[in-house]
Amino acid sequence: MASGGYRNGTQKAQALRTSSSFKSKLPPSVSSNGRRSSTIDAVYGRVRVAVRLRPRNAEELAADADFADCVELQPELKRLKLRKNNWDSDTYEFDEVFTEFASQKRVYEVVAKPVVESVLDGYNGTVMAYGQTGTGKTYTLGRLGDEDVSARGIMVRSMEDILANICLETDSVSVSYLQLYMETIQDLLNPANDNIPIVEDQKTGDVSLPGATVVEVRDQQSFLELLRVGEAHRYAANTKLNTESSRSHAILLVQIKRSVPGREADFSAETDHSSHLTTNYKPPMLRKGKLVLVDLAGSERVNKSGSEGHMLEEAKSINLSLSALGKCINALAENSAHVPVRDSKLTRLLKDSFGGTSRTSLVITVGPSPRHRAETASTILFGQRAMKVENMLKIKEEFDYKSLSKRLEVQVDKLIAENERQQKAFETEVERIRLEAQNHVIEAERNYAEALKEEKMKCQMEYMDSIKKLEEKWSLNQQKRTNNARTDGTSITEEVSELKMLLQNEMQTRKAAEEEIYKLKDQLHMLTKPGSAGGNSDILNLQSMLEEEIRQKKRLEEEVIVLRSQFSQLTMEAGQRTSYLDRSRNGTGLPGLDSLSPLRNLHCKDATNGERSSITNLHEQVGLHKILSLLESEDDTVRIHAVKVVANLAAEEVNQEKIVEAGGLNSLLMLLSNSVDETIRRIAAGAIANLAMSEANQELIMTQGGIALLAVTAADAKDPQTLRMVAGAIANLCGNDKLQTRLRSEGGIKALLGMVRCRHPDVLSQVARGIANFAKCESRASAQGQKAGRSSLIEDGALTWIVQNSNNEASMIRRHVELALCHLAQHEVNAKDMISGGALWELIRISRDCSRDDIRSLARRTLTSSLTFQAEMRRLRIEL
């Protein structure tokens, strides 16, 4: 029943009143090795006893109306007279005597308040009520005062003083409420806990009850609720002497822990540590005090109380425990060598209160009726013997290392946050300097371009001046050049005509070669039809003839290129000479030169038609099966051309099913496995990558061992383009949800991660795409409940590479890696590994700085939905 509110802990403590029984207060002891002892030197003080007289009740007013009270009080002399008869009485002195008119407040201030103040100083304290049943023990100690505030008992007033004199921010108060009933210790706050054992410390002798309920109290209202709960569970009965006679001893334990301000200096003076940390972080001093409030059950005589049956057994148990307490008091008062504290659980619990280290106040309650003179005399003698008991008071202090540890943890968290802020500011400053440098470079480039433009204009002006000078010189020799130009023009016309004839002959030869090739293709097509005789030998002959024609075609094309260059050179020379003639003839040119343009156009058209003769036309004429059969040729050149045709066909979706049905996938895998030519392996891997874009083909590739072949190729290949093709094929397979387990078990993921050794941007881009596809499939499987446990990528060590490349300069690599990080973070079981691997910082950066809105929102949504990430960001004090 903890309190719901806080009191103001900054109130000043009331001035502590020192008891007259305190002889001295000695300074703290320091051992020879320089360490501070846990207690203060002993201070002796005897048990203080006060007597309180109960006024007559209604029964006594009626029954004893003709008799005088058996007790006479002298409060001013602190004496009590017990009448023997009308002329003789015994006189007893006590520490305080309260008449029947004494208020509850005065009783508290005289009896209990000095003990409470000592407990606040770090001592143990006990306040106990003893007396015959029905004499007002529970009223004095445990009255709640619900109807009348002035009737509050010692328990309520003690807690009011304690809460008023502590600081709830640094101090703590906890209570336990117990009853000793029939020699069993029961928890009044938890009735189910009805047999609590007593534990003694073998070294210090301290008694503790580890099984008792302990409730921290922070305000008075919650404490009153605890007392009400305890009183409701306490045993009580109706006897002839008391309508609500307590049948158990009630014990309220109050534990107080207070930090002592201003004692850090003592610590630094008593120790020789001179380090910086010791100077700045000294553990605070902590004082522990325990207040025990005991409401004893009343002693009774069976013939007067009328107890029967179970109540009789209760009365026997109460009297036995009180008798054991009286024996202990007698032994202590007489300084006996043996004190029988183990005769009862009550004496064991009060071991520290009588003859121990506690400051004890005892209030004995008596009644005025002469009918109970014997019980009153027994109570008075008990109090007289208790006044002879001396206790050795000790204050308990220790260093609060736990509080220091919490304070240092808060300081470390603040330093970490400050370091992160400074690091962020440093990165921001570096980025600002980089942008400034970039702007300076752009400005310098702009200035250089303007200067270059100005220089270019200057050079053009100088060039125009030079041209004008040359034209002036040329005009001086115009007449001489006119005659020479006529002769030269005639020779140029003849040379151009001759070149035209040669070019036309070459073109006719080329057309004839092309027609011959088409005829050979038709023959090859006819031979490949079912039922053709001599199929294989004719195919080989035609193949060789076809290759010979191709080589001849290439040779002719090279000759055409040579002739074209010669023709261009002659045309340029003719143009220069024609310009001279045009100037000399006032704009009239040679008629034969205009025919060169159609010739150029014709030549360009012929070259374009030659380039359009592609392998696709060959596939349509020869057939896919024949092309696939060429993949098994022993000639590497033939295989290269054939695999190129297959790769080009596989790039189109309409051809992929035909290639697979014709056995093309198996042939490509055989090439990848058996060929040692790097070009063939690269093109075959590219063709497999094209086929892997189809989900149906992906399962076929896995079934025919394609992953293992791709993994071997990735391990052996050194050419970046080959690795790019292999990585692309594996990346396509990573996007299939059904193949995740087999893809990893057959080495696909390890092969993909192994290709990062190339460091080529194109290869890394495909690797990043594959990792993103795999992470996306894993995230989807986890969301559907098909996968549990950590990500396979994390188990294979891919997280380090992902974090390192999450901010790669290449946009394609960065985009795929950012997507992979977001998909991995969506599964909560990966969160701890990602935090330890530094991925959390990258996710935060992505959620803030990513250029793509969809990835940025995905990262933010992932961070806000993960409890582990949220807890870590709260610890680091990071907000999105």
PDB file of N, CA, C and O in Angstrom, residues 109-147:
ATOM      1  N   GLU A 109       5.001  13.402  23.466  1.00  0.00           N
ATOM      2  CA  GLU A 109       6.181  14.268  23.521  1.00  0.00           C
ATOM      3  C   GLU A 109       7.155  13.858  24.625  1.00  0.00           C
ATOM      4  O   GLU A 109       8.367  14.010  24.475  1.00  0.00           O
ATOM      5  N   VAL A 110       6.640  13.327  25.734  1.00  0.00           N
ATOM      6  CA  VAL A 110       7.518  12.946  26.835  1.00  0.00           C
ATOM      7  C   VAL A 110       8.088  11.552  26.623  1.00  0.00           C
ATOM      8  O   VAL A 110       9.282  11.312  26.828  1.00  0.00           O
ATOM      9  N   VAL A 111       7.263  10.605  26.175  1.00  0.00           N
ATOM     10  CA  VAL A 111       7.677   9.203  26.110  1.00  0.00           C
ATOM     11  C   VAL A 111       8.331   8.866  24.762  1.00  0.00           C
ATOM     12  O   VAL A 111       9.432   8.308  24.722  1.00  0.00           O
ATOM     13  N   ALA A 112       7.672   9.215  23.658  1.00  0.00           N
ATOM     14  CA  ALA A 112       8.087   8.686  22.355  1.00  0.00           C
ATOM     15  C   ALA A 112       8.918   9.651  21.529  1.00  0.00           C
ATOM     16  O   ALA A 112       9.775   9.221  20.753  1.00  0.00           O
ATOM     17  N   LYS A 113       8.695  10.934  21.636  1.00  0.00           N
ATOM     18  CA  LYS A 113       9.372  11.866  20.736  1.00  0.00           C
ATOM     19  C   LYS A 113      10.891  11.822  20.868  1.00  0.00           C
ATOM     20  O   LYS A 113      11.595  11.851  19.848  1.00  0.00           O
ATOM     21  N   PRO A 114      11.481  11.755  22.088  1.00  0.00           N
ATOM     22  CA  PRO A 114      12.941  11.623  22.160  1.00  0.00           C
ATOM     23  C   PRO A 114      13.458  10.384  21.444  1.00  0.00           C
ATOM     24  O   PRO A 114      14.523  10.407  20.827  1.00  0.00           O
ATOM     25  N   VAL A 115      12.696   9.298  21.514  1.00  0.00           N
ATOM     26  CA  VAL A 115      13.107   8.072  20.808  1.00  0.00           C
ATOM     27  C   VAL A 115      13.043   8.284  19.304  1.00  0.00           C
ATOM     28  O   VAL A 115      13.951   7.882  18.556  1.00  0.00           O
ATOM     29  N   VAL A 116      11.973   8.920  18.802  1.00  0.00           N
ATOM     30  CA  VAL A 116      11.838   9.184  17.367  1.00  0.00           C
ATOM     31  C   VAL A 116      12.981  10.060  16.877  1.00  0.00           C
ATOM     32  O   VAL A 116      13.559   9.831  15.803  1.00  0.00           O
ATOM     33  N   GLU A 117      13.343  11.066  17.662  1.00  0.00           N
ATOM     34  CA  GLU A 117      14.445  11.944  17.262  1.00  0.00           C
ATOM     35  C   GLU A 117      15.763  11.184  17.211  1.00  0.00           C
ATOM     36  O   GLU A 117      16.601  11.416  16.326  1.00  0.00           O
ATOM     37  N   SER A 118      15.981  10.258  18.133  1.00  0.00           N
ATOM     38  CA  SER A 118      17.196   9.438  18.105  1.00  0.00           C
ATOM     39  C   SER A 118      17.215   8.535  16.872  1.00  0.00           C
ATOM     40  O   SER A 118      18.256   8.338  16.246  1.00  0.00           O
ATOM     41  N   VAL A 119      16.046   7.988  16.521  1.00  0.00           N
ATOM     42  CA  VAL A 119      15.971   7.139  15.319  1.00  0.00           C
ATOM     43  C   VAL A 119      16.304   7.948  14.075  1.00  0.00           C
ATOM     44  O   VAL A 119      16.999   7.483  13.173  1.00  0.00           O
ATOM     45  N   LEU A 120      15.834   9.193  13.996  1.00  0.00           N
ATOM     46  CA  LEU A 120      16.170  10.048  12.864  1.00  0.00           C
ATOM     47  C   LEU A 120      17.663  10.343  12.811  1.00  0.00           C
ATOM     48  O   LEU A 120      18.203  10.659  11.743  1.00  0.00           O
ATOM     49  N   ASP A 121      18.354  10.269  13.974  1.00  0.00           N
ATOM     50  CA  ASP A 121      19.798  10.482  14.019  1.00  0.00           C
ATOM     51  C   ASP A 121      20.582   9.220  13.682  1.00  0.00           C
ATOM     52  O   ASP A 121      21.813   9.259  13.622  1.00  0.00           O
ATOM     53  N   GLY A 122      19.892   8.082  13.509  1.00  0.00           N
ATOM     54  CA  GLY A 122      20.589   6.868  13.121  1.00  0.00           C
ATOM     55  C   GLY A 122      20.652   5.808  14.200  1.00  0.00           C
ATOM     56  O   GLY A 122      21.316   4.783  13.999  1.00  0.00           O
ATOM     57  N   TYR A 123      19.990   6.013  15.348  1.00  0.00           N
ATOM     58  CA  TYR A 123      19.971   5.003  16.402  1.00  0.00           C
ATOM     59  C   TYR A 123      18.746   4.106  16.223  1.00  0.00           C
ATOM     60  O   TYR A 123      17.817   4.422  15.474  1.00  0.00           O
ATOM     61  N   ASN A 124      18.757   2.993  16.933  1.00  0.00           N
ATOM     62  CA  ASN A 124      17.568   2.156  17.040  1.00  0.00           C
ATOM     63  C   ASN A 124      16.756   2.621  18.244  1.00  0.00           C
ATOM     64  O   ASN A 124      17.317   3.053  19.263  1.00  0.00           O
ATOM     65  N   GLY A 125      15.434   2.525  18.145  1.00  0.00           N
ATOM     66  CA  GLY A 125      14.579   2.981  19.231  1.00  0.00           C
ATOM     67  C   GLY A 125      13.388   2.074  19.424  1.00  0.00           C
ATOM     68  O   GLY A 125      12.896   1.475  18.460  1.00  0.00           O
ATOM     69  N   THR A 126      12.926   1.978  20.673  1.00  0.00           N
ATOM     70  CA  THR A 126      11.774   1.128  20.993  1.00  0.00           C
ATOM     71  C   THR A 126      10.846   1.887  21.936  1.00  0.00           C
ATOM     72  O   THR A 126      11.300   2.498  22.915  1.00  0.00           O
ATOM     73  N   VAL A 127       9.556   1.861  21.626  1.00  0.00           N
ATOM     74  CA  VAL A 127       8.522   2.391  22.508  1.00  0.00           C
ATOM     75  C   VAL A 127       7.537   1.259  22.758  1.00  0.00           C
ATOM     76  O   VAL A 127       6.991   0.690  21.793  1.00  0.00           O
ATOM     77  N   MET A 128       7.294   0.918  24.062  1.00  0.00           N
ATOM     78  CA  MET A 128       6.503  -0.261  24.389  1.00  0.00           C
ATOM     79  C   MET A 128       5.488   0.098  25.481  1.00  0.00           C
ATOM     80  O   MET A 128       5.786   0.896  26.374  1.00  0.00           O
ATOM     81  N   ALA A 129       4.314  -0.485  25.368  1.00  0.00           N
ATOM     82  CA  ALA A 129       3.263  -0.306  26.368  1.00  0.00           C
ATOM     83  C   ALA A 129       3.015  -1.627  27.082  1.00  0.00           C
ATOM     84  O   ALA A 129       2.818  -2.662  26.428  1.00  0.00           O
ATOM     85  N   TYR A 130       3.028  -1.580  28.424  1.00  0.00           N
ATOM     86  CA  TYR A 130       2.876  -2.800  29.242  1.00  0.00           C
ATOM     87  C   TYR A 130       1.833  -2.517  30.321  1.00  0.00           C
ATOM     88  O   TYR A 130       1.794  -1.435  30.901  1.00  0.00           O
ATOM     89  N   GLY A 131       1.013  -3.518  30.622  1.00  0.00           N
ATOM     90  CA  GLY A 131       0.036  -3.349  31.689  1.00  0.00           C
ATOM     91  C   GLY A 131      -1.045  -4.396  31.647  1.00  0.00           C
ATOM     92  O   GLY A 131      -1.115  -5.227  30.717  1.00  0.00           O
ATOM     93  N   GLN A 132      -1.927  -4.328  32.667  1.00  0.00           N
ATOM     94  CA  GLN A 132      -3.045  -5.268  32.754  1.00  0.00           C
ATOM     95  C   GLN A 132      -4.009  -5.009  31.608  1.00  0.00           C
ATOM     96  O   GLN A 132      -4.093  -3.904  31.063  1.00  0.00           O
ATOM     97  N   THR A 133      -4.733  -6.039  31.205  1.00  0.00           N
ATOM     98  CA  THR A 133      -5.711  -5.883  30.137  1.00  0.00           C
ATOM     99  C   THR A 133      -6.758  -4.841  30.523  1.00  0.00           C
ATOM    100  O   THR A 133      -7.212  -4.772  31.662  1.00  0.00           O
ATOM    101  N   GLY A 134      -7.100  -3.985  29.548  1.00  0.00           N
ATOM    102  CA  GLY A 134      -8.115  -2.975  29.742  1.00  0.00           C
ATOM    103  C   GLY A 134      -7.618  -1.712  30.394  1.00  0.00           C
ATOM    104  O   GLY A 134      -8.429  -0.875  30.814  1.00  0.00           O
ATOM    105  N   THR A 135      -6.300  -1.505  30.496  1.00  0.00           N
ATOM    106  CA  THR A 135      -5.782  -0.300  31.161  1.00  0.00           C
ATOM    107  C   THR A 135      -5.367   0.787  30.165  1.00  0.00           C
ATOM    108  O   THR A 135      -4.858   1.831  30.584  1.00  0.00           O
ATOM    109  N   GLY A 136      -5.533   0.602  28.852  1.00  0.00           N
ATOM    110  CA  GLY A 136      -5.311   1.674  27.885  1.00  0.00           C
ATOM    111  C   GLY A 136      -4.017   1.594  27.097  1.00  0.00           C
ATOM    112  O   GLY A 136      -3.529   2.616  26.593  1.00  0.00           O
ATOM    113  N   LYS A 137      -3.460   0.393  26.928  1.00  0.00           N
ATOM    114  CA  LYS A 137      -2.196   0.267  26.158  1.00  0.00           C
ATOM    115  C   LYS A 137      -2.441   0.574  24.681  1.00  0.00           C
ATOM    116  O   LYS A 137      -1.711   1.359  24.066  1.00  0.00           O
ATOM    117  N   THR A 138      -3.450  -0.072  24.108  1.00  0.00           N
ATOM    118  CA  THR A 138      -3.738   0.149  22.688  1.00  0.00           C
ATOM    119  C   THR A 138      -4.184   1.577  22.446  1.00  0.00           C
ATOM    120  O   THR A 138      -3.853   2.179  21.414  1.00  0.00           O
ATOM    121  N   TYR A 139      -4.931   2.151  23.394  1.00  0.00           N
ATOM    122  CA  TYR A 139      -5.342   3.547  23.259  1.00  0.00           C
ATOM    123  C   TYR A 139      -4.117   4.461  23.232  1.00  0.00           C
ATOM    124  O   TYR A 139      -4.031   5.394  22.424  1.00  0.00           O
ATOM    125  N   THR A 140      -3.163   4.204  24.108  1.00  0.00           N
ATOM    126  CA  THR A 140      -1.964   5.052  24.171  1.00  0.00           C
ATOM    127  C   THR A 140      -1.105   4.901  22.931  1.00  0.00           C
ATOM    128  O   THR A 140      -0.589   5.885  22.395  1.00  0.00           O
ATOM    129  N   LEU A 141      -0.987   3.679  22.440  1.00  0.00           N
ATOM    130  CA  LEU A 141      -0.022   3.424  21.359  1.00  0.00           C
ATOM    131  C   LEU A 141      -0.667   3.442  19.972  1.00  0.00           C
ATOM    132  O   LEU A 141      -0.149   4.075  19.044  1.00  0.00           O
ATOM    133  N   GLY A 142      -1.795   2.779  19.805  1.00  0.00           N
ATOM    134  CA  GLY A 142      -2.300   2.533  18.457  1.00  0.00           C
ATOM    135  C   GLY A 142      -3.558   3.256  18.076  1.00  0.00           C
ATOM    136  O   GLY A 142      -4.176   2.922  17.058  1.00  0.00           O
ATOM    137  N   ARG A 143      -3.995   4.253  18.846  1.00  0.00           N
ATOM    138  CA  ARG A 143      -5.225   4.978  18.520  1.00  0.00           C
ATOM    139  C   ARG A 143      -5.034   5.760  17.225  1.00  0.00           C
ATOM    140  O   ARG A 143      -4.070   6.499  17.064  1.00  0.00           O
ATOM    141  N   LEU A 144      -5.973   5.625  16.270  1.00  0.00           N
ATOM    142  CA  LEU A 144      -5.856   6.315  14.983  1.00  0.00           C
ATOM    143  C   LEU A 144      -6.377   7.735  15.028  1.00  0.00           C
ATOM    144  O   LEU A 144      -5.915   8.597  14.286  1.00  0.00           O
ATOM    145  N   GLY A 145      -7.368   8.020  15.850  1.00  0.00           N
ATOM    146  CA  GLY A 145      -7.906   9.368  15.954  1.00  0.00           C
ATOM    147  C   GLY A 145      -8.744   9.779  14.771  1.00  0.00           C
ATOM    148  O   GLY A 145      -8.689  10.936  14.333  1.00  0.00           O
ATOM    149  N   ASP A 146      -9.541   8.853  14.219  1.00  0.00           N
ATOM    150  CA  ASP A 146     -10.390   9.193  13.075  1.00  0.00           C
ATOM    151  C   ASP A 146     -11.480  10.190  13.470  1.00  0.00           C
ATOM    152  O   ASP A 146     -11.749  11.147  12.735  1.00  0.00           O
ATOM    153  N   GLU A 147     -12.120   9.959  14.653  1.00  0.00           N
ATOM    154  CA  GLU A 147     -13.172  10.860  15.080  1.00  0.00           C
ATOM    155  C   GLU A 147     -12.610  12.100  15.773  1.00  0.00           C
ATOM    156  O   GLU A 147     -13.110  13.213  15.587  1.00  0.00           O
TER     157      GLU A 147
END
